[in-house]
Amino acid sequence: MSPAFSMQPTSATSARLVGRIDVANAAQALAAGKQIPANGNFELDLEHLESADSVTLAVLLAWSAAASRSQCRLVYRGMSDRLRAIARLGDATGMLGTSDTAPVQGT
């Protein structure tokens, strides 16, 4: 059974991610990205994600790419140090819209 994941709307232009995005539920997470509007600005709060790994990053990158293609400016807030570090290791930080640019500990 895959761990719970949900994208919970907090307003017309924002939502919060809750639970975990992992191999078992990546397809569900990708499909949840359809809630992101086709244009304008949209903010996703990552503070309540329970884990961060390369699968999590891959889903966020897929959402960012889809948003970009549909003229939506997608911003991630509350990104954990771990997820930020994984994005840096994969040279993917430029592909993610993040509002918090705190340095990764130990770098």
mmCIF file of C-alpha atoms in Angstrom:
data_model
loop_
_atom_site.group_PDB
_atom_site.id
_atom_site.type_symbol
_atom_site.label_atom_id
_atom_site.label_comp_id
_atom_site.label_asym_id
_atom_site.label_seq_id
_atom_site.Cartn_x
_atom_site.Cartn_y
_atom_site.Cartn_z
ATOM 1 C CA MET A 1 0.000 0.000 0.000
ATOM 2 C CA SER A 2 1.464 3.364 -0.972
ATOM 3 C CA PRO A 3 1.821 6.113 1.623
ATOM 4 C CA ALA A 4 -0.797 8.831 1.531
ATOM 5 C CA PHE A 5 -0.256 11.847 -0.697
ATOM 6 C CA SER A 6 -2.546 14.747 -1.401
ATOM 7 C CA MET A 7 -2.539 18.197 -2.932
ATOM 8 C CA GLN A 8 -4.876 20.291 -0.819
ATOM 9 C CA PRO A 9 -6.086 23.596 -2.276
ATOM 10 C CA THR A 10 -5.610 26.531 0.103
ATOM 11 C CA SER A 11 -6.876 29.216 -2.294
ATOM 12 C CA ALA A 12 -7.551 29.683 -6.005
ATOM 13 C CA THR A 13 -3.830 30.259 -6.539
ATOM 14 C CA SER A 14 -2.212 27.948 -3.998
ATOM 15 C CA ALA A 15 -2.162 24.467 -2.519
ATOM 16 C CA ARG A 16 -0.224 22.468 0.036
ATOM 17 C CA LEU A 17 1.316 19.049 -0.482
ATOM 18 C CA VAL A 18 0.771 16.586 2.341
ATOM 19 C CA GLY A 19 2.249 13.126 2.860
ATOM 20 C CA ARG A 20 4.960 11.691 0.653
ATOM 21 C CA ILE A 21 5.723 11.365 -3.015
ATOM 22 C CA ASP A 22 7.561 8.134 -3.723
ATOM 23 C CA VAL A 23 7.818 5.324 -6.246
ATOM 24 C CA ALA A 24 4.585 3.734 -5.061
ATOM 25 C CA ASN A 25 2.453 6.823 -5.662
ATOM 26 C CA ALA A 26 4.389 8.863 -8.231
ATOM 27 C CA ALA A 27 1.694 8.323 -10.882
ATOM 28 C CA GLN A 28 -0.972 9.577 -8.464
ATOM 29 C CA ALA A 29 1.210 12.593 -7.665
ATOM 30 C CA LEU A 30 1.776 13.354 -11.347
ATOM 31 C CA ALA A 31 -1.971 13.229 -11.941
ATOM 32 C CA ALA A 32 -2.552 15.597 -9.003
ATOM 33 C CA GLY A 33 -0.535 18.162 -10.935
ATOM 34 C CA LYS A 34 -3.560 18.601 -13.209
ATOM 35 C CA GLN A 35 -4.991 20.782 -10.426
ATOM 36 C CA ILE A 36 -2.363 23.424 -11.282
ATOM 37 C CA PRO A 37 -4.024 26.092 -13.434
ATOM 38 C CA ALA A 38 -3.166 26.537 -17.088
ATOM 39 C CA ASN A 39 -1.980 30.133 -16.704
ATOM 40 C CA GLY A 40 -1.200 32.784 -14.111
ATOM 41 C CA ASN A 41 0.667 32.171 -10.873
ATOM 42 C CA PHE A 42 0.356 29.180 -8.587
ATOM 43 C CA GLU A 43 2.102 28.460 -5.299
ATOM 44 C CA LEU A 44 2.737 25.033 -3.792
ATOM 45 C CA ASP A 45 3.640 24.728 -0.113
ATOM 46 C CA LEU A 46 6.005 21.792 0.417
ATOM 47 C CA GLU A 47 6.377 22.222 4.172
ATOM 48 C CA HIS A 48 4.132 19.248 4.984
ATOM 49 C CA LEU A 49 5.858 16.717 2.731
ATOM 50 C CA GLU A 50 7.075 13.869 4.928
ATOM 51 C CA SER A 51 10.059 12.925 2.789
ATOM 52 C CA ALA A 52 12.185 14.070 -0.105
ATOM 53 C CA ASP A 53 14.049 11.980 -2.637
ATOM 54 C CA SER A 54 14.784 11.863 -6.339
ATOM 55 C CA VAL A 55 11.231 10.683 -7.106
ATOM 56 C CA THR A 56 9.835 13.699 -5.278
ATOM 57 C CA LEU A 57 12.134 15.956 -7.283
ATOM 58 C CA ALA A 58 11.177 14.272 -10.560
ATOM 59 C CA VAL A 59 7.469 14.896 -9.904
ATOM 60 C CA LEU A 60 8.105 18.545 -9.000
ATOM 61 C CA LEU A 61 10.165 18.993 -12.155
ATOM 62 C CA ALA A 62 7.405 17.420 -14.262
ATOM 63 C CA TRP A 63 4.876 19.821 -12.716
ATOM 64 C CA SER A 64 7.210 22.766 -13.370
ATOM 65 C CA ALA A 65 7.656 21.768 -17.006
ATOM 66 C CA ALA A 66 3.914 21.343 -17.554
ATOM 67 C CA ALA A 67 3.197 24.677 -15.859
ATOM 68 C CA SER A 68 5.790 26.422 -17.998
ATOM 69 C CA ARG A 69 4.288 25.008 -21.185
ATOM 70 C CA SER A 70 0.871 26.313 -20.161
ATOM 71 C CA GLN A 71 2.068 29.810 -19.212
ATOM 72 C CA CYS A 72 1.756 29.217 -15.461
ATOM 73 C CA ARG A 73 4.399 30.507 -13.069
ATOM 74 C CA LEU A 74 4.707 27.753 -10.477
ATOM 75 C CA VAL A 75 6.448 28.635 -7.204
ATOM 76 C CA TYR A 76 7.453 26.134 -4.523
ATOM 77 C CA ARG A 77 7.600 27.335 -0.912
ATOM 78 C CA GLY A 78 8.804 25.537 2.176
ATOM 79 C CA MET A 79 11.257 23.281 0.357
ATOM 80 C CA SER A 80 13.250 21.161 2.803
ATOM 81 C CA ASP A 81 17.028 21.381 2.939
ATOM 82 C CA ARG A 82 17.163 17.748 1.808
ATOM 83 C CA LEU A 83 15.057 18.364 -1.291
ATOM 84 C CA ARG A 84 16.999 21.522 -2.088
ATOM 85 C CA ALA A 85 20.256 19.541 -1.812
ATOM 86 C CA ILE A 86 18.962 16.828 -4.144
ATOM 87 C CA ALA A 87 17.947 19.499 -6.660
ATOM 88 C CA ARG A 88 21.432 21.025 -6.464
ATOM 89 C CA LEU A 89 23.106 17.661 -6.922
ATOM 90 C CA GLY A 90 21.001 17.092 -10.027
ATOM 91 C CA ASP A 91 21.696 20.625 -11.270
ATOM 92 C CA ALA A 92 17.929 21.151 -11.300
ATOM 93 C CA THR A 93 17.524 24.226 -9.094
ATOM 94 C CA GLY A 94 17.078 26.518 -12.082
ATOM 95 C CA MET A 95 14.119 24.450 -13.258
ATOM 96 C CA LEU A 96 12.243 24.869 -9.971
ATOM 97 C CA GLY A 97 10.576 28.124 -8.995
ATOM 98 C CA THR A 98 11.443 28.496 -5.337
ATOM 99 C CA SER A 99 10.744 31.475 -3.164
ATOM 100 C CA ASP A 100 13.091 30.443 -0.376
ATOM 101 C CA THR A 101 16.743 30.263 -1.280
ATOM 102 C CA ALA A 102 18.266 29.304 2.054
ATOM 103 C CA PRO A 103 21.658 27.634 1.642
ATOM 104 C CA VAL A 104 21.996 23.902 2.053
ATOM 105 C CA GLN A 105 23.628 23.060 5.375
ATOM 106 C CA GLY A 106 27.224 21.902 5.090
ATOM 107 C CA THR A 107 27.953 23.539 1.725
#
